[in-house]
PDB file of C-alpha atoms in Angstrom:
ATOM      1  CA  MET U 147      -6.395 -21.196  -9.012  1.00 39.00           C
ATOM      2  CA  ASP U 148      -7.794 -21.226  -6.029  1.00 46.00           C
ATOM      3  CA  THR U 149      -8.900 -18.169  -4.500  1.00 49.00           C
ATOM      4  CA  LYS U 150      -9.484 -19.516  -1.333  1.00 68.00           C
ATOM      5  CA  ASP U 151      -6.432 -21.166  -0.450  1.00 92.00           C
ATOM      6  CA  LEU U 152      -3.800 -18.769   1.690  1.00 97.00           C
ATOM      7  CA  TRP U 153      -0.672 -17.905  -0.280  1.00 98.00           C
ATOM      8  CA  VAL U 154       1.815 -16.280   2.498  1.00 98.00           C
ATOM      9  CA  LEU U 155       4.229 -13.981   1.456  1.00 98.00           C
ATOM     10  CA  ASP U 156       7.384 -12.189   2.069  1.00 98.00           C
ATOM     11  CA  GLY U 157       7.352  -9.680   4.058  1.00 98.00           C
ATOM     12  CA  GLY U 158       9.613  -6.352   4.507  1.00 98.00           C
ATOM     13  CA  MET U 159      12.956  -5.833   2.403  1.00 98.00           C
ATOM     14  CA  GLY U 160      14.710  -2.933   3.449  1.00 95.00           C
ATOM     15  CA  ARG U 161      14.495  -3.591   7.459  1.00 93.00           C
ATOM     16  CA  GLU U 162      15.590  -6.671   7.361  1.00 97.00           C
ATOM     17  CA  LEU U 163      19.017  -5.229   4.986  1.00 97.00           C
ATOM     18  CA  ALA U 164      19.028  -2.814   7.545  1.00 95.00           C
ATOM     19  CA  ARG U 165      18.889  -5.839  10.559  1.00 95.00           C
ATOM     20  CA  ARG U 166      21.845  -7.932   8.720  1.00 97.00           C
ATOM     21  CA  GLY U 167      24.345  -5.157   8.645  1.00 97.00           C
ATOM     22  CA  ALA U 168      23.627  -4.314   4.932  1.00 97.00           C
ATOM     23  CA  PRO U 169      24.534  -0.986   3.609  1.00 95.00           C
ATOM     24  CA  PHE U 170      21.997   0.873   4.175  1.00 92.00           C
ATOM     25  CA  ARG U 171      20.861   4.538   4.035  1.00 91.00           C
ATOM     26  CA  GLN U 172      18.666   7.409   2.089  1.00 90.00           C
ATOM     27  CA  PRO U 173      17.748   8.314  -0.913  1.00 94.00           C
ATOM     28  CA  GLU U 174      18.647   4.847  -2.146  1.00 96.00           C
ATOM     29  CA  TRP U 175      17.319   2.740   0.498  1.00 94.00           C
ATOM     30  CA  SER U 176      17.082  -1.248   0.293  1.00 97.00           C
ATOM     31  CA  ALA U 177      18.655  -0.466  -3.417  1.00 98.00           C
ATOM     32  CA  LEU U 178      21.859   0.162  -1.533  1.00 98.00           C
ATOM     33  CA  ALA U 179      22.056  -3.520  -0.819  1.00 98.00           C
ATOM     34  CA  LEU U 180      21.842  -4.247  -4.625  1.00 97.00           C
ATOM     35  CA  MET U 181      24.426  -2.602  -5.724  1.00 98.00           C
ATOM     36  CA  GLU U 182      27.390  -2.963  -2.594  1.00 98.00           C
ATOM     37  CA  ALA U 183      25.694  -6.243  -0.899  1.00 98.00           C
ATOM     38  CA  PRO U 184      23.644  -9.317  -3.323  1.00 98.00           C
ATOM     39  CA  GLU U 185      24.500 -11.211  -0.824  1.00 98.00           C
ATOM     40  CA  THR U 186      23.086  -9.829   1.930  1.00 98.00           C
ATOM     41  CA  VAL U 187      20.170  -9.715  -0.449  1.00 98.00           C
ATOM     42  CA  ARG U 188      19.823 -13.408  -1.539  1.00 98.00           C
ATOM     43  CA  GLU U 189      19.932 -14.024   2.825  1.00 98.00           C
ATOM     44  CA  VAL U 190      16.665 -12.309   3.194  1.00 98.00           C
ATOM     45  CA  HIS U 191      15.074 -14.134   0.292  1.00 98.00           C
ATOM     46  CA  GLN U 192      16.136 -17.007   1.632  1.00 98.00           C
ATOM     47  CA  ALA U 193      14.872 -16.036   5.352  1.00 98.00           C
ATOM     48  CA  TYR U 194      11.695 -15.851   4.072  1.00 98.00           C
ATOM     49  CA  ALA U 195      11.586 -18.918   2.087  1.00 98.00           C
ATOM     50  CA  ALA U 196      12.431 -20.920   4.993  1.00 98.00           C
ATOM     51  CA  SER U 197      10.107 -19.159   7.015  1.00 98.00           C
ATOM     52  CA  GLY U 198       7.222 -20.409   4.622  1.00 98.00           C
ATOM     53  CA  ALA U 199       6.402 -17.343   1.966  1.00 98.00           C
ATOM     54  CA  ARG U 200       4.990 -18.994  -1.293  1.00 98.00           C
ATOM     55  CA  VAL U 201       5.998 -16.167  -2.560  1.00 98.00           C
ATOM     56  CA  ILE U 202       9.683 -13.881  -2.407  1.00 99.00           C
ATOM     57  CA  THR U 203       9.460 -10.462  -3.856  1.00 99.00           C
ATOM     58  CA  THR U 204      12.629  -8.894  -6.384  1.00 99.00           C
ATOM     59  CA  ASN U 205      14.272  -5.979  -4.581  1.00 98.00           C
ATOM     60  CA  SER U 206      13.304  -4.035  -7.412  1.00 98.00           C
ATOM     61  CA  TYR U 207      11.326  -1.178  -5.016  1.00 98.00           C
ATOM     62  CA  ALA U 208      13.895   1.360  -4.583  1.00 98.00           C
ATOM     63  CA  LEU U 209      16.117   1.233  -8.424  1.00 98.00           C
ATOM     64  CA  VAL U 210      13.396   4.316  -9.447  1.00 98.00           C
ATOM     65  CA  PRO U 211      15.315   8.264 -10.155  1.00 98.00           C
ATOM     66  CA  PHE U 212      13.092   9.420  -6.781  1.00 96.00           C
ATOM     67  CA  HIS U 213      15.830   7.075  -5.244  1.00 97.00           C
ATOM     68  CA  ILE U 214      18.735   6.205  -7.459  1.00 98.00           C
ATOM     69  CA  GLY U 215      18.895   9.448  -9.047  1.00 98.00           C
ATOM     70  CA  ALA U 216      18.346  10.246 -12.417  1.00 98.00           C
ATOM     71  CA  GLU U 217      21.610   9.664 -14.390  1.00 98.00           C
ATOM     72  CA  ARG U 218      22.622   5.825 -11.978  1.00 98.00           C
ATOM     73  CA  PHE U 219      18.493   4.865 -12.991  1.00 98.00           C
ATOM     74  CA  ALA U 220      20.070   5.398 -16.448  1.00 98.00           C
ATOM     75  CA  ALA U 221      23.243   3.912 -16.535  1.00 98.00           C
ATOM     76  CA  GLU U 222      22.900   1.638 -14.325  1.00 98.00           C
ATOM     77  CA  GLY U 223      18.570   0.628 -13.622  1.00 98.00           C
ATOM     78  CA  GLU U 224      17.970  -2.045 -16.273  1.00 98.00           C
ATOM     79  CA  ARG U 225      21.304  -3.958 -14.622  1.00 98.00           C
ATOM     80  CA  LEU U 226      20.762  -3.506 -11.286  1.00 98.00           C
ATOM     81  CA  ALA U 227      16.718  -4.839 -12.191  1.00 98.00           C
ATOM     82  CA  ALA U 228      17.899  -7.571 -13.298  1.00 99.00           C
ATOM     83  CA  LEU U 229      20.088  -8.621 -10.462  1.00 99.00           C
ATOM     84  CA  ALA U 230      16.972  -8.532  -8.256  1.00 99.00           C
ATOM     85  CA  GLY U 231      14.879 -10.505 -10.426  1.00 99.00           C
ATOM     86  CA  GLN U 232      18.274 -13.708 -11.006  1.00 98.00           C
ATOM     87  CA  LEU U 233      18.699 -13.221  -6.994  1.00 98.00           C
ATOM     88  CA  ALA U 234      15.214 -13.758  -6.420  1.00 99.00           C
ATOM     89  CA  ARG U 235      15.208 -16.881  -9.181  1.00 98.00           C
ATOM     90  CA  GLU U 236      17.654 -18.591  -7.484  1.00 98.00           C
ATOM     91  CA  VAL U 237      16.944 -18.634  -4.155  1.00 98.00           C
ATOM     92  CA  ALA U 238      12.920 -19.748  -5.554  1.00 98.00           C
ATOM     93  CA  ASP U 239      14.566 -22.350  -7.386  1.00 98.00           C
ATOM     94  CA  GLU U 240      16.625 -23.932  -4.930  1.00 97.00           C
ATOM     95  CA  GLN U 241      13.387 -23.742  -2.121  1.00 95.00           C
ATOM     96  CA  GLY U 242      11.148 -24.955  -4.526  1.00 93.00           C
ATOM     97  CA  ALA U 243       7.075 -24.379  -4.178  1.00 95.00           C
ATOM     98  CA  VAL U 244       8.235 -20.642  -4.401  1.00 98.00           C
ATOM     99  CA  GLN U 245       7.034 -18.246  -6.699  1.00 98.00           C
ATOM    100  CA  VAL U 246       8.951 -14.575  -7.827  1.00 99.00           C
ATOM    101  CA  ALA U 247       6.601 -11.554  -7.407  1.00 99.00           C
ATOM    102  CA  GLY U 248       8.806  -9.005 -10.154  1.00 99.00           C
ATOM    103  CA  SER U 249       8.328  -5.671  -8.289  1.00 99.00           C
ATOM    104  CA  LEU U 250       6.617  -2.780 -10.215  1.00 99.00           C
ATOM    105  CA  PRO U 251       6.973   0.145  -7.279  1.00 98.00           C
ATOM    106  CA  PRO U 252       5.867   3.743  -7.308  1.00 98.00           C
ATOM    107  CA  LEU U 253       7.773   5.221 -10.105  1.00 98.00           C
ATOM    108  CA  PHE U 254       7.792   8.450  -8.582  1.00 98.00           C
ATOM    109  CA  GLY U 255       7.811   8.467  -4.721  1.00 96.00           C
ATOM    110  CA  SER U 256       5.815   6.172  -2.486  1.00 96.00           C
ATOM    111  CA  TYR U 257       2.670   7.923  -0.547  1.00 96.00           C
ATOM    112  CA  ARG U 258       2.731  10.865  -3.572  1.00 96.00           C
ATOM    113  CA  ALA U 259       0.580  10.625  -5.833  1.00 98.00           C
ATOM    114  CA  ASP U 260       0.796  14.042  -6.695  1.00 97.00           C
ATOM    115  CA  LEU U 261       4.376  13.830  -8.011  1.00 97.00           C
ATOM    116  CA  PHE U 262       2.641  11.220 -10.633  1.00 98.00           C
ATOM    117  CA  ASP U 263       3.532  12.186 -14.432  1.00 98.00           C
ATOM    118  CA  ALA U 264       1.673  10.355 -17.046  1.00 98.00           C
ATOM    119  CA  GLY U 265       4.139  11.083 -19.911  1.00 98.00           C
ATOM    120  CA  ARG U 266       6.894   9.368 -18.182  1.00 98.00           C
ATOM    121  CA  VAL U 267       5.600   6.102 -16.639  1.00 98.00           C
ATOM    122  CA  SER U 268       6.543   4.376 -20.031  1.00 98.00           C
ATOM    123  CA  GLU U 269      10.728   5.609 -19.719  1.00 98.00           C
ATOM    124  CA  LEU U 270      10.867   4.349 -15.868  1.00 98.00           C
ATOM    125  CA  ALA U 271       9.107   1.161 -16.371  1.00 98.00           C
ATOM    126  CA  THR U 272       9.649  -0.431 -19.124  1.00 98.00           C
ATOM    127  CA  PRO U 273      13.370  -0.574 -18.234  1.00 98.00           C
ATOM    128  CA  LEU U 274      12.604  -2.776 -14.872  1.00 98.00           C
ATOM    129  CA  ILE U 275      10.063  -4.403 -16.714  1.00 98.00           C
ATOM    130  CA  ARG U 276      12.449  -5.518 -18.947  1.00 98.00           C
ATOM    131  CA  ALA U 277      15.471  -6.827 -16.364  1.00 99.00           C
ATOM    132  CA  LEU U 278      12.486  -8.811 -14.694  1.00 99.00           C
ATOM    133  CA  SER U 279      10.708  -9.919 -17.514  1.00 98.00           C
ATOM    134  CA  PRO U 280      12.531 -13.575 -17.501  1.00 98.00           C
ATOM    135  CA  HIS U 281      12.810 -14.344 -13.881  1.00 98.00           C
ATOM    136  CA  VAL U 282       9.566 -13.535 -12.351  1.00 99.00           C
ATOM    137  CA  ASP U 283       5.997 -16.176 -12.053  1.00 98.00           C
ATOM    138  CA  LEU U 284       3.515 -13.349 -11.379  1.00 99.00           C
ATOM    139  CA  TRP U 285       3.685  -9.402 -11.421  1.00 99.00           C
ATOM    140  CA  LEU U 286       3.226  -7.302  -9.202  1.00 99.00           C
ATOM    141  CA  ALA U 287       2.533  -3.205  -8.938  1.00 99.00           C
ATOM    142  CA  GLU U 288       3.063  -2.810  -4.867  1.00 98.00           C
ATOM    143  CA  THR U 289       1.992   1.313  -2.986  1.00 98.00           C
ATOM    144  CA  MET U 290       0.215   2.482  -5.664  1.00 98.00           C
ATOM    145  CA  SER U 291      -1.539   6.037  -3.924  1.00 98.00           C
ATOM    146  CA  LEU U 292      -3.554   6.336  -7.728  1.00 98.00           C
ATOM    147  CA  ILE U 293      -5.801   4.638  -9.369  1.00 98.00           C
ATOM    148  CA  ALA U 294      -3.163   5.408 -12.956  1.00 98.00           C
ATOM    149  CA  GLU U 295      -0.997   4.032 -12.648  1.00 98.00           C
ATOM    150  CA  PRO U 296      -1.123   0.506 -12.280  1.00 98.00           C
ATOM    151  CA  LEU U 297      -3.266   0.475 -14.265  1.00 98.00           C
ATOM    152  CA  ALA U 298      -0.857   2.438 -17.005  1.00 98.00           C
ATOM    153  CA  LEU U 299       2.035  -0.336 -16.141  1.00 98.00           C
ATOM    154  CA  LYS U 300      -0.556  -2.730 -16.718  1.00 98.00           C
ATOM    155  CA  ALA U 301      -0.321  -1.360 -20.033  1.00 98.00           C
ATOM    156  CA  LEU U 302       3.327  -1.873 -20.101  1.00 98.00           C
ATOM    157  CA  LEU U 303       3.618  -5.080 -19.816  1.00 98.00           C
ATOM    158  CA  PRO U 304       4.213  -7.983 -22.447  1.00 98.00           C
ATOM    159  CA  GLU U 305       1.629 -10.790 -22.776  1.00 97.00           C
ATOM    160  CA  ASP U 306       3.687 -13.402 -21.300  1.00 97.00           C
ATOM    161  CA  GLY U 307       0.236 -15.043 -19.574  1.00 97.00           C
ATOM    162  CA  LYS U 308       2.030 -13.922 -15.629  1.00 98.00           C
ATOM    163  CA  PRO U 309      -1.320 -12.689 -13.402  1.00 98.00           C
ATOM    164  CA  PHE U 310      -0.737  -9.528 -12.488  1.00 98.00           C
ATOM    165  CA  TRP U 311      -1.063  -8.411  -9.054  1.00 99.00           C
ATOM    166  CA  VAL U 312      -2.032  -4.566  -7.403  1.00 99.00           C
ATOM    167  CA  SER U 313      -1.116  -3.750  -4.151  1.00 99.00           C
ATOM    168  CA  PHE U 314      -3.009  -0.706  -2.937  1.00 98.00           C
ATOM    169  CA  THR U 315      -1.369   1.793   0.033  1.00 98.00           C
ATOM    170  CA  LEU U 316      -3.911   3.052   1.877  1.00 97.00           C
ATOM    171  CA  GLU U 317      -5.062   6.575   4.293  1.00 96.00           C
ATOM    172  CA  ASP U 318      -4.177   5.542   7.760  1.00 92.00           C
ATOM    173  CA  GLU U 319      -7.223   7.450   8.832  1.00 77.00           C
ATOM    174  CA  ALA U 320      -8.913   5.929  12.089  1.00 63.00           C
ATOM    175  CA  PRO U 321     -10.974   2.816  10.962  1.00 68.00           C
ATOM    176  CA  GLY U 322     -14.922   3.277  10.454  1.00 73.00           C
ATOM    177  CA  SER U 323     -14.221   5.778   8.029  1.00 81.00           C
ATOM    178  CA  GLU U 324     -14.613   4.767   4.784  1.00 91.00           C
ATOM    179  CA  PRO U 325     -11.196   3.297   3.228  1.00 95.00           C
ATOM    180  CA  THR U 326      -9.376   5.731   0.857  1.00 97.00           C
ATOM    181  CA  LEU U 327      -5.917   5.773  -1.461  1.00 98.00           C
ATOM    182  CA  ARG U 328      -3.243   8.116  -0.594  1.00 97.00           C
ATOM    183  CA  SER U 329      -4.455  10.137  -3.322  1.00 97.00           C
ATOM    184  CA  GLY U 330      -7.668  10.192  -1.952  1.00 96.00           C
ATOM    185  CA  GLU U 331      -9.695   8.443  -4.331  1.00 97.00           C
ATOM    186  CA  ARG U 332     -12.324   5.326  -2.896  1.00 97.00           C
ATOM    187  CA  VAL U 333     -11.129   1.885  -2.913  1.00 98.00           C
ATOM    188  CA  ALA U 334     -14.801   0.917  -3.908  1.00 98.00           C
ATOM    189  CA  ASP U 335     -13.421   2.872  -7.039  1.00 98.00           C
ATOM    190  CA  ALA U 336     -10.144   1.299  -7.028  1.00 98.00           C
ATOM    191  CA  VAL U 337     -11.512  -1.854  -7.094  1.00 98.00           C
ATOM    192  CA  THR U 338     -14.473  -2.024 -10.109  1.00 98.00           C
ATOM    193  CA  ALA U 339     -11.263   0.130 -12.228  1.00 98.00           C
ATOM    194  CA  LEU U 340      -8.797  -3.125 -11.609  1.00 98.00           C
ATOM    195  CA  ALA U 341     -11.220  -5.872 -11.620  1.00 98.00           C
ATOM    196  CA  SER U 342     -12.588  -4.164 -15.269  1.00 97.00           C
ATOM    197  CA  ALA U 343      -8.861  -3.624 -16.101  1.00 98.00           C
ATOM    198  CA  GLY U 344      -8.473  -7.744 -15.557  1.00 97.00           C
ATOM    199  CA  VAL U 345      -6.202  -8.237 -12.588  1.00 98.00           C
ATOM    200  CA  ASP U 346      -5.669 -11.110 -10.997  1.00 98.00           C
ATOM    201  CA  ALA U 347      -5.625 -10.211  -7.839  1.00 98.00           C
ATOM    202  CA  ILE U 348      -6.070  -6.475  -5.806  1.00 98.00           C
ATOM    203  CA  LEU U 349      -4.494  -5.704  -2.433  1.00 99.00           C
ATOM    204  CA  PHE U 350      -4.038  -3.648   0.170  1.00 98.00           C
ATOM    205  CA  ASN U 351       0.332  -2.438   1.490  1.00 98.00           C
ATOM    206  CA  CYS U 352       2.781  -0.519   3.507  1.00 97.00           C
ATOM    207  CA  CYS U 353      -0.402   1.054   5.510  1.00 96.00           C
ATOM    208  CA  GLN U 354      -1.365   0.182   9.638  1.00 96.00           C
ATOM    209  CA  PRO U 355      -3.646  -3.407   9.607  1.00 97.00           C
ATOM    210  CA  GLU U 356      -6.092  -1.146  11.640  1.00 95.00           C
ATOM    211  CA  VAL U 357      -7.599   0.433   8.232  1.00 96.00           C
ATOM    212  CA  ILE U 358      -7.027  -2.875   6.011  1.00 97.00           C
ATOM    213  CA  GLU U 359      -9.658  -4.913   7.140  1.00 97.00           C
ATOM    214  CA  GLY U 360     -12.199  -2.212   6.167  1.00 96.00           C
ATOM    215  CA  ALA U 361     -10.146  -2.130   3.189  1.00 98.00           C
ATOM    216  CA  LEU U 362     -10.569  -5.820   2.084  1.00 98.00           C
ATOM    217  CA  LYS U 363     -14.855  -6.040   3.456  1.00 98.00           C
ATOM    218  CA  VAL U 364     -15.220  -3.131   0.519  1.00 98.00           C
ATOM    219  CA  ALA U 365     -13.035  -4.728  -2.353  1.00 98.00           C
ATOM    220  CA  GLY U 366     -15.111  -8.201  -1.589  1.00 98.00           C
ATOM    221  CA  ALA U 367     -18.491  -6.424  -1.579  1.00 98.00           C
ATOM    222  CA  VAL U 368     -17.122  -4.648  -5.017  1.00 98.00           C
ATOM    223  CA  LEU U 369     -16.516  -7.938  -6.632  1.00 98.00           C
ATOM    224  CA  GLN U 370     -19.422  -9.196  -5.928  1.00 97.00           C
ATOM    225  CA  ALA U 371     -21.183  -7.462  -7.374  1.00 97.00           C
ATOM    226  CA  GLN U 372     -19.838  -7.724  -9.963  1.00 95.00           C
ATOM    227  CA  GLU U 373     -19.577 -11.831  -9.868  1.00 96.00           C
ATOM    228  CA  ARG U 374     -15.676 -11.773 -10.303  1.00 96.00           C
ATOM    229  CA  THR U 375     -14.603 -14.405  -8.572  1.00 96.00           C
ATOM    230  CA  ASP U 376     -11.455 -14.995 -10.197  1.00 97.00           C
ATOM    231  CA  VAL U 377      -9.878 -11.857  -8.753  1.00 98.00           C
ATOM    232  CA  ARG U 378      -7.748 -12.952  -5.353  1.00 98.00           C
ATOM    233  CA  LEU U 379      -8.053 -10.344  -2.328  1.00 98.00           C
ATOM    234  CA  GLY U 380      -4.594  -9.789   0.069  1.00 98.00           C
ATOM    235  CA  ALA U 381      -2.826  -7.486   2.717  1.00 98.00           C
ATOM    236  CA  TYR U 382       0.579  -7.309   3.486  1.00 98.00           C
ATOM    237  CA  ALA U 383       0.970  -3.922   6.383  1.00 98.00           C
ATOM    238  CA  ASN U 384       3.146  -1.866   8.223  1.00 96.00           C
ATOM    239  CA  ALA U 385       4.810  -2.560  11.219  1.00 93.00           C
ATOM    240  CA  PHE U 386       5.374   0.883  12.833  1.00 81.00           C
ATOM    241  CA  PRO U 387       2.539   4.667  13.625  1.00 80.00           C
ATOM    242  CA  PRO U 388       1.007   5.616  10.995  1.00 77.00           C
ATOM    243  CA  GLN U 389       2.798   8.510   8.638  1.00 63.00           C
ATOM    244  CA  PRO U 390       1.272  12.538   8.854  1.00 60.00           C
ATOM    245  CA  LYS U 391      -0.744  12.746   5.617  1.00 57.00           C
ATOM    246  CA  GLU U 392       2.300  14.520   3.557  1.00 58.00           C
ATOM    247  CA  ALA U 393       5.198  12.085   4.858  1.00 57.00           C
ATOM    248  CA  THR U 394       6.643  10.238   2.118  1.00 56.00           C
ATOM    249  CA  ALA U 395       7.378   6.307   2.901  1.00 55.00           C
ATOM    250  CA  ASN U 396      11.143   5.810   3.319  1.00 54.00           C
ATOM    251  CA  ASP U 397      11.886   9.577   4.818  1.00 56.00           C
ATOM    252  CA  GLY U 398      13.744   7.514   7.351  1.00 58.00           C
ATOM    253  CA  LEU U 399      13.378   3.850   9.740  1.00 60.00           C
ATOM    254  CA  ASP U 400      10.144   4.856  11.565  1.00 66.00           C
ATOM    255  CA  GLU U 401      10.053   3.662  15.197  1.00 80.00           C
ATOM    256  CA  ILE U 402       8.694   0.110  15.143  1.00 85.00           C
ATOM    257  CA  ARG U 403       5.259  -0.168  17.303  1.00 91.00           C
ATOM    258  CA  GLY U 404       5.505  -2.314  20.125  1.00 88.00           C
ATOM    259  CA  ASP U 405       2.053  -4.380  19.673  1.00 92.00           C
ATOM    260  CA  LEU U 406       3.058  -5.853  16.234  1.00 94.00           C
ATOM    261  CA  GLY U 407       5.334  -9.012  18.019  1.00 95.00           C
ATOM    262  CA  PRO U 408       4.737 -12.138  15.069  1.00 97.00           C
ATOM    263  CA  LEU U 409       1.496 -13.333  17.402  1.00 97.00           C
ATOM    264  CA  ASP U 410       0.086  -9.888  17.231  1.00 97.00           C
ATOM    265  CA  TYR U 411       0.761  -9.464  13.872  1.00 98.00           C
ATOM    266  CA  LEU U 412      -1.497 -12.708  12.824  1.00 98.00           C
ATOM    267  CA  GLY U 413      -3.977 -12.133  15.209  1.00 98.00           C
ATOM    268  CA  TRP U 414      -4.687  -8.998  12.349  1.00 98.00           C
ATOM    269  CA  ALA U 415      -3.873 -11.622   9.594  1.00 98.00           C
ATOM    270  CA  GLU U 416      -6.605 -14.011  10.830  1.00 98.00           C
ATOM    271  CA  ARG U 417      -9.514 -10.808  10.848  1.00 98.00           C
ATOM    272  CA  TRP U 418      -7.573  -9.716   6.585  1.00 98.00           C
ATOM    273  CA  ARG U 419      -8.643 -14.281   6.622  1.00 98.00           C
ATOM    274  CA  GLY U 420     -12.174 -13.652   7.895  1.00 97.00           C
ATOM    275  CA  ALA U 421     -12.596 -11.134   5.616  1.00 98.00           C
ATOM    276  CA  GLY U 422     -11.737 -12.315   2.165  1.00 98.00           C
ATOM    277  CA  ALA U 423      -7.755 -12.339   2.245  1.00 98.00           C
ATOM    278  CA  SER U 424      -6.733 -15.474   0.195  1.00 98.00           C
ATOM    279  CA  LEU U 425      -2.943 -13.672  -0.034  1.00 98.00           C
ATOM    280  CA  ILE U 426      -1.122 -12.345   3.108  1.00 98.00           C
ATOM    281  CA  GLY U 427       2.417 -11.180   4.258  1.00 98.00           C
ATOM    282  CA  GLY U 428       4.269  -8.759   5.407  1.00 98.00           C
ATOM    283  CA  CYS U 429       5.806  -4.961   4.788  1.00 98.00           C
ATOM    284  CA  CYS U 430       7.576  -2.387   6.504  1.00 95.00           C
ATOM    285  CA  GLY U 431       9.352  -3.976   9.700  1.00 95.00           C
ATOM    286  CA  ILE U 432       7.502  -7.321   9.060  1.00 97.00           C
ATOM    287  CA  GLY U 433      10.281 -10.065   9.759  1.00 98.00           C
ATOM    288  CA  PRO U 434      10.654 -13.394   8.742  1.00 98.00           C
ATOM    289  CA  GLU U 435       9.693 -14.205  12.792  1.00 98.00           C
ATOM    290  CA  HIS U 436       6.321 -12.965  11.025  1.00 98.00           C
ATOM    291  CA  ILE U 437       5.698 -14.618   8.401  1.00 98.00           C
ATOM    292  CA  GLN U 438       7.028 -18.147  10.558  1.00 98.00           C
ATOM    293  CA  ALA U 439       4.071 -17.198  12.436  1.00 98.00           C
ATOM    294  CA  LEU U 440       1.873 -16.707   9.539  1.00 98.00           C
ATOM    295  CA  ALA U 441       2.894 -20.190   7.781  1.00 98.00           C
ATOM    296  CA  SER U 442       2.866 -22.325  10.603  1.00 97.00           C
ATOM    297  CA  ARG U 443      -0.909 -20.773  11.949  1.00 94.00           C
ATOM    298  CA  LEU U 444      -2.865 -19.668   9.627  1.00 90.00           C
ATOM    299  CA  ARG U 445      -2.429 -23.004   6.507  1.00 73.00           C
TER     300      ARG U 445
END
């Protein structure tokens, strides 16, 4: 795989489901459509693939007790994850030349590094991995707030030869300050740890576009110092305003920024490309029209 070859990823799932009229509320978030309107999940995957996404991500992000409750997770979590994998796989196969990323979410809540419980990782992640495994081309641990969680997830993955990508969410600080994860850990330390663990790509997501370029530059410098030309870099940002430090992601649907239309977002993506990113898509509030702009202009 050429690390310079640009791959366009898909955009956000939750808001696109809501925009299309799928059942959508807290605490279930994007998992509710999987339970009650799986055809809409398929439609969102199809829209992103048709817009030029080379990778579509399974709608398994909210399939954790934090969102669907412990009882439902125990009873239905694995079945729902299998459905999420199946829907994405069917669309990818219909489209051709589209890969499926198996979303491995923050197991204890987005942005909540303080809730991480190493002793429960296997209990919560193993059913998701088992269910997604037949359907995915690569694994994506996304919106990771701390270094320990993706390392724990990697230890549970099957030895299937599929690439393992890790995407960290960053503190929405003003550009110019040293980029850090939501845990406060340095991006440089995260990149060093994950590169040593053998990940295939390191990305940054679910944060402001303004903070991503600095993180990519730090990551690139660390990888260059280690002569790791085999690790790809990527980014997919949010379209809503910065979140306060005490926020939990997915608390509700935030207002979308007026300055992040498709061409505005493309401008940020071009800067990320210049900073070394070769995997570029969108997170919360970034829709098919944004992905179409990326696919038509960046490639």
